[in-house]
Amino acid sequence: ETVLYDSIKLQYTAGSELAMNIKVLYGETPVWRTSGDSVYFTNNSLKFYSYTPEGTDSITYTVKINIHQIDPDSVQYTLVATIDTIPTNEHKIFNIAGKYYLFTKTKIPPSAGISDRSVLNVSNDLKTWTFESSANVPNYIDIQAGNNILVAITSGYTISDNNKLYVSEENNPAVWKDITSLSHPVISVLGDINQGWALIIREENDSVFAFTKDFKDFEIGSKIPQGFPINRFSSAHANSLFSDQLTLVENLQSVWATQDGMYWVNLSNTKEQLPVIEGGTLFSYNNELWFIGGRVTKDSDNYNYSAEEYNKHVFYSPNGGVVWKAKTAKTQAPEAFTLREKASVLTDKDGKYFYIIGGQNNRGVVPDIWQGTLNSKLFAY
């Protein structure tokens, strides 16, 4: 939507008496102005000349006005591709060293006596995918990315597979090795932080938080508090000027955060009366935490949802997970977008675009990839 202006009124005020000697350029002639005056201009720039009290020296300021022809706070969504390499409901995708790695899990009946298997496909552009021969790829229930490697805990129908830890080669998720000499059993991989990994491990008879950089030495933290999500959570890592933060969200009701992996803070806030959403995806975007997708499991009058509907809102937190709100409708995906749960979300290295990959709904797998971006990130200032 385009909005045109014939003129713009700009009012300015000098900060001190010494800064009030100002000329404004009209056409070819600078005109003296005083503090509090208003000026109009119809072209895309305006020049101010600020003089010293003696009038001998001056500084020139150029004011430029950017008029947005589209709403900067709205989101553009574009269908990137439809892919047939997501044949199962369980899949995850990662961006490692400039390539996209898509893991899909093949279900095998328990009667077969062997574990489920994972298949790996690779792409350079999210459009064309090729099968990648892989070594020792785990059949995961939990897989996390960080520092250009992947870490997974496997599960299967054979007892020997339970809680076995796998780590990929750096920059090469096609090759994995299992860690067999753990000093503590690993229960869950929570995410990456501070160039290492936040975990839940078994310490004697307790489940505790821990931090490690090499899976050999563990820094032990506090015991797992009641209500902490050991699995079925979505996590996002964000770093700021002063610290890293890893945030976990379960069904949009339980929110936890840590800056060291060993001690976690419960940020859950029920004052907003957010809907209960299973299978949503948390990610870091626009210096905020965004939560999209998922399936509403309880009626929500505040957001006009009935149980089993799929979430169309974009929920966000501007302060690391303390307060959550819903963004306006202009950030929601278009009607052509299939609402879903359990999707993967990636952001590009510049933080301009995010990608929604796959997912599922009550009709099965949703085998497409969408690109989204805030319009403000496309503006050139």
XYZ file of C-alpha atoms in Angstrom:
381
model
C 0.000 0.000 0.000
C 1.528 3.299 -1.096
C 1.023 6.569 0.760
C 2.123 9.815 -0.916
C 2.809 13.102 0.857
C 2.874 16.551 -0.734
C 4.970 17.982 2.092
C 6.343 17.181 5.519
C 6.447 19.563 8.455
C 9.564 19.410 10.622
C 9.840 21.295 13.912
C 13.198 21.730 15.607
C 14.428 23.220 18.856
C 17.969 24.288 19.678
C 19.581 22.878 22.766
C 21.231 26.136 23.872
C 21.499 29.813 22.954
C 24.842 29.158 21.255
C 23.243 26.676 18.853
C 20.398 28.926 17.659
C 22.227 30.488 14.718
C 20.702 28.234 12.065
C 20.059 28.682 8.358
C 17.723 26.408 6.408
C 18.302 25.957 2.700
C 15.295 26.886 0.524
C 16.137 26.291 -3.108
C 19.452 28.028 -3.543
C 19.121 30.509 -0.660
C 19.803 29.720 3.031
C 17.330 31.493 5.336
C 17.929 32.296 8.993
C 15.663 30.507 11.470
C 15.220 30.606 15.236
C 14.572 27.865 17.749
C 11.013 26.566 17.627
C 10.406 27.375 13.946
C 8.795 24.871 11.613
C 9.829 24.237 8.035
C 8.283 22.387 5.130
C 10.091 20.508 2.445
C 8.848 18.491 -0.485
C 12.022 16.866 -1.734
C 13.794 14.006 0.018
C 16.382 16.059 1.882
C 16.776 19.302 3.776
C 19.981 21.063 4.843
C 20.630 22.921 8.094
C 23.642 25.168 8.642
C 24.571 25.653 12.285
C 26.841 28.684 12.843
C 29.025 29.796 15.739
C 27.906 33.012 17.512
C 30.458 34.969 15.469
C 29.104 33.500 12.255
C 32.551 32.440 11.056
C 32.315 28.668 11.290
C 29.448 26.312 10.553
C 28.433 22.659 10.445
C 26.097 21.346 7.751
C 23.405 18.788 8.625
C 21.373 16.958 5.993
C 17.975 15.621 7.035
C 16.558 12.771 4.935
C 13.065 11.393 5.252
C 12.322 7.756 4.425
C 8.635 7.234 3.647
C 7.607 3.605 4.071
C 5.381 2.397 1.268
C 4.692 -0.821 3.172
C 4.129 -1.359 6.869
C 7.560 -1.910 8.474
C 6.064 -4.104 11.226
C 4.271 -6.491 8.866
C 5.772 -9.800 7.732
C 6.121 -11.009 4.160
C 5.757 -14.754 3.601
C 6.917 -16.516 0.423
C 6.641 -20.181 -0.522
C 10.193 -21.343 -1.255
C 9.690 -24.979 -2.208
C 7.638 -28.119 -1.822
C 9.848 -31.086 -1.045
C 9.193 -34.821 -1.087
C 12.091 -35.679 1.235
C 9.926 -35.398 4.356
C 8.132 -38.752 4.242
C 7.607 -39.065 7.986
C 6.189 -36.933 10.758
C 9.451 -36.694 12.652
C 12.135 -34.530 11.075
C 14.609 -31.782 11.892
C 16.723 -29.448 9.795
C 19.961 -27.601 10.536
C 22.168 -25.058 8.799
C 25.802 -26.055 9.210
C 28.670 -24.365 7.351
C 26.399 -22.929 4.661
C 24.504 -26.154 3.907
C 21.105 -27.417 5.030
C 20.884 -30.881 6.581
C 17.475 -32.535 6.826
C 17.075 -35.590 9.072
C 13.934 -37.689 8.717
C 13.105 -40.637 10.917
C 11.899 -43.923 9.473
C 9.541 -45.809 11.759
C 10.217 -49.518 12.182
C 7.678 -51.788 13.929
C 8.682 -52.981 17.416
C 8.356 -56.567 16.241
C 11.402 -56.079 14.013
C 13.619 -55.933 17.083
C 15.746 -53.081 15.706
C 15.772 -49.363 16.203
C 14.193 -46.691 14.056
C 16.508 -45.235 11.439
C 17.308 -41.677 10.336
C 17.882 -40.617 6.724
C 19.924 -37.547 5.792
C 19.327 -35.223 2.815
C 21.430 -32.144 2.005
C 20.690 -28.907 0.143
C 22.499 -25.680 -0.717
C 19.353 -23.619 -1.321
C 16.446 -25.360 0.461
C 14.982 -26.212 -2.961
C 17.027 -29.108 -4.370
C 17.782 -31.984 -2.006
C 20.082 -34.969 -2.424
C 20.474 -38.079 -0.331
C 23.675 -38.094 1.720
C 25.376 -41.330 2.595
C 26.039 -41.121 6.309
C 28.006 -42.942 8.938
C 26.495 -43.861 12.280
C 23.650 -41.340 12.053
C 21.646 -41.699 15.284
C 17.956 -42.497 15.474
C 17.301 -39.489 17.655
C 14.621 -38.269 19.967
C 16.615 -35.171 20.911
C 19.031 -33.366 18.606
C 20.550 -29.934 19.068
C 22.923 -27.764 17.019
C 25.691 -25.484 18.192
C 29.259 -24.545 17.351
C 28.847 -26.185 13.907
C 28.243 -29.630 15.371
C 25.150 -31.635 16.258
C 24.504 -33.552 19.471
C 21.815 -36.214 19.827
C 20.426 -38.732 22.245
C 19.056 -41.825 20.565
C 16.092 -43.951 21.459
C 14.906 -47.260 20.140
C 13.243 -50.503 20.949
C 16.439 -52.188 22.052
C 17.656 -51.370 25.526
C 21.205 -50.742 24.346
C 20.069 -47.696 22.343
C 18.468 -45.836 25.217
C 20.221 -42.606 26.203
C 23.233 -43.194 24.009
C 24.950 -39.900 23.163
C 26.131 -39.107 19.636
C 28.188 -36.145 18.384
C 28.711 -35.219 14.739
C 31.975 -34.122 13.202
C 32.461 -30.360 13.095
C 30.943 -28.928 9.881
C 29.976 -32.456 8.779
C 26.666 -33.802 10.138
C 26.982 -36.847 7.874
C 29.564 -38.432 10.188
C 28.800 -39.190 13.840
C 30.484 -40.956 16.703
C 28.933 -42.307 19.848
C 30.381 -41.220 23.177
C 30.948 -44.388 25.152
C 32.984 -43.166 28.118
C 30.604 -40.741 29.803
C 31.272 -40.161 33.476
C 27.565 -39.403 33.989
C 24.525 -40.729 32.086
C 23.026 -37.956 29.928
C 19.244 -37.661 30.175
C 18.621 -34.676 27.891
C 20.508 -32.197 25.708
C 18.944 -28.786 26.369
C 20.933 -26.661 23.926
C 24.186 -24.804 23.285
C 25.466 -21.921 25.373
C 28.845 -20.283 26.044
C 30.603 -22.437 23.424
C 29.404 -25.559 25.221
C 26.305 -27.572 26.034
C 23.587 -27.420 28.664
C 22.499 -30.901 29.742
C 20.510 -32.875 32.233
C 22.588 -35.709 33.665
C 22.292 -38.338 36.379
C 24.336 -37.567 39.497
C 24.065 -40.494 41.895
C 20.299 -40.754 42.421
C 19.392 -37.252 41.256
C 18.754 -35.577 37.902
C 20.817 -32.380 37.771
C 21.724 -29.618 35.358
C 25.236 -29.660 33.938
C 27.502 -27.849 31.498
C 30.226 -29.348 29.333
C 32.411 -28.385 26.409
C 33.849 -31.805 25.602
C 31.452 -34.379 27.157
C 34.326 -35.507 29.367
C 34.313 -32.942 32.145
C 30.958 -31.838 33.571
C 30.277 -28.792 35.714
C 27.430 -29.824 37.991
C 24.573 -27.429 38.725
C 21.339 -27.558 40.670
C 18.812 -30.383 40.867
C 16.005 -30.420 38.307
C 13.054 -28.520 39.819
C 9.500 -29.738 39.620
C 7.840 -28.795 36.344
C 11.020 -28.411 34.314
C 10.506 -29.803 30.773
C 12.980 -32.638 30.208
C 11.692 -33.230 26.689
C 8.994 -31.993 24.307
C 10.295 -28.431 24.591
C 11.464 -25.909 22.025
C 14.674 -23.992 22.738
C 16.405 -20.920 21.357
C 19.865 -19.502 21.920
C 20.521 -15.776 21.823
C 23.635 -13.811 22.656
C 23.765 -10.203 23.722
C 26.524 -7.722 24.397
C 26.992 -9.024 27.924
C 26.003 -12.707 27.980
C 24.536 -15.735 26.262
C 21.065 -16.944 27.113
C 19.375 -20.246 26.393
C 15.579 -20.259 26.697
C 13.222 -23.265 26.786
C 9.482 -23.114 26.188
C 6.976 -25.900 26.762
C 3.409 -25.401 25.431
C 3.820 -21.608 25.912
C 3.035 -22.028 29.632
C 6.409 -23.131 30.991
C 9.376 -20.857 30.211
C 12.880 -21.326 31.604
C 16.189 -19.559 30.932
C 19.861 -19.932 31.820
C 23.108 -18.074 31.217
C 25.461 -20.876 32.226
C 23.545 -24.142 31.700
C 23.858 -25.117 35.357
C 21.260 -22.888 36.995
C 17.895 -22.090 35.451
C 15.264 -19.425 36.206
C 11.539 -20.049 35.863
C 10.129 -17.205 33.741
C 6.621 -18.635 33.416
C 4.000 -15.901 33.531
C 0.310 -16.802 33.472
C -0.985 -13.224 33.840
C -1.361 -12.871 30.077
C -3.532 -16.035 29.957
C -1.818 -17.361 26.856
C -3.271 -20.381 25.076
C -1.822 -23.828 25.770
C 0.044 -24.766 22.581
C 1.815 -28.072 21.980
C 4.363 -28.492 19.206
C 5.123 -24.809 18.651
C 8.575 -23.593 17.634
C 10.713 -21.064 19.499
C 13.394 -19.046 17.710
C 15.369 -15.831 18.077
C 14.526 -13.076 15.575
C 14.616 -9.261 15.483
C 16.231 -9.146 18.947
C 13.177 -10.940 20.321
C 12.013 -14.468 21.013
C 9.280 -15.610 18.621
C 6.975 -18.596 19.118
C 4.969 -19.801 16.114
C 2.876 -22.785 15.060
C 1.657 -25.580 17.269
C -1.665 -27.091 18.206
C -3.949 -25.533 20.835
C -4.877 -28.199 23.377
C -7.396 -26.265 25.496
C -10.127 -23.774 24.650
C -8.809 -20.207 24.845
C -11.388 -17.435 25.037
C -8.735 -14.714 25.073
C -7.523 -15.705 21.613
C -10.727 -17.279 20.294
C -9.287 -20.786 19.975
C -10.998 -24.109 20.453
C -9.068 -27.206 21.465
C -7.286 -28.974 18.579
C -7.111 -25.852 16.421
C -3.714 -24.858 15.048
C -2.100 -21.647 16.219
C -1.991 -18.788 13.713
C -0.572 -16.120 16.045
C 3.005 -14.972 16.395
C 3.767 -14.789 20.107
C 6.872 -12.895 21.127
C 8.931 -11.816 24.097
C 10.994 -8.607 23.890
C 12.886 -9.331 27.121
C 14.246 -12.853 26.903
C 11.101 -14.730 27.889
C 9.852 -12.739 30.893
C 6.779 -11.225 29.214
C 4.912 -12.745 26.264
C 2.388 -11.091 23.965
C 0.762 -11.778 20.614
C 1.830 -9.687 17.657
C -0.853 -8.117 15.493
C -2.491 -9.887 12.557
C -0.106 -8.271 10.067
C 2.643 -10.656 11.210
C 0.561 -13.799 10.633
C 1.075 -16.112 7.681
C -1.313 -15.818 4.689
C -4.231 -18.142 3.992
C -2.108 -20.125 1.523
C 0.124 -21.178 4.410
C -0.908 -24.475 6.017
C -1.078 -24.174 9.792
C 1.013 -26.848 11.479
C 2.899 -28.108 14.513
C 6.397 -29.551 14.996
C 7.971 -27.459 12.235
C 11.654 -26.593 12.068
C 12.595 -22.899 11.924
C 15.936 -21.464 10.810
C 17.161 -17.889 10.506
C 19.799 -16.720 8.051
C 23.192 -15.523 9.240
C 22.232 -11.853 8.802
C 19.029 -12.192 10.809
C 16.926 -10.878 7.927
C 14.932 -13.960 6.963
C 13.486 -16.933 8.799
C 12.450 -20.224 7.214
C 9.620 -22.535 8.289
C 10.354 -26.091 7.195
C 7.890 -28.955 7.250
C 5.733 -29.857 10.199
C 2.527 -31.817 10.487
C -1.205 -31.411 11.051
C -4.173 -33.734 11.355
C -3.844 -34.645 7.667
C -0.201 -35.704 7.990
C 3.101 -34.191 6.925
C 3.220 -30.647 5.520
C 6.091 -30.941 2.992
C 6.856 -27.314 2.192
C 9.285 -24.504 3.063
C 8.279 -20.877 3.602
C 10.425 -17.775 3.953
C 9.387 -14.907 6.218
C 10.813 -11.476 6.913
C 9.825 -8.309 8.714
C 9.441 -5.598 6.093
C 11.562 -3.222 8.167
C 14.555 -5.496 7.541
C 14.253 -4.821 3.800
C 14.464 -1.060 4.111
C 17.688 0.740 3.191
C 18.453 3.659 5.486
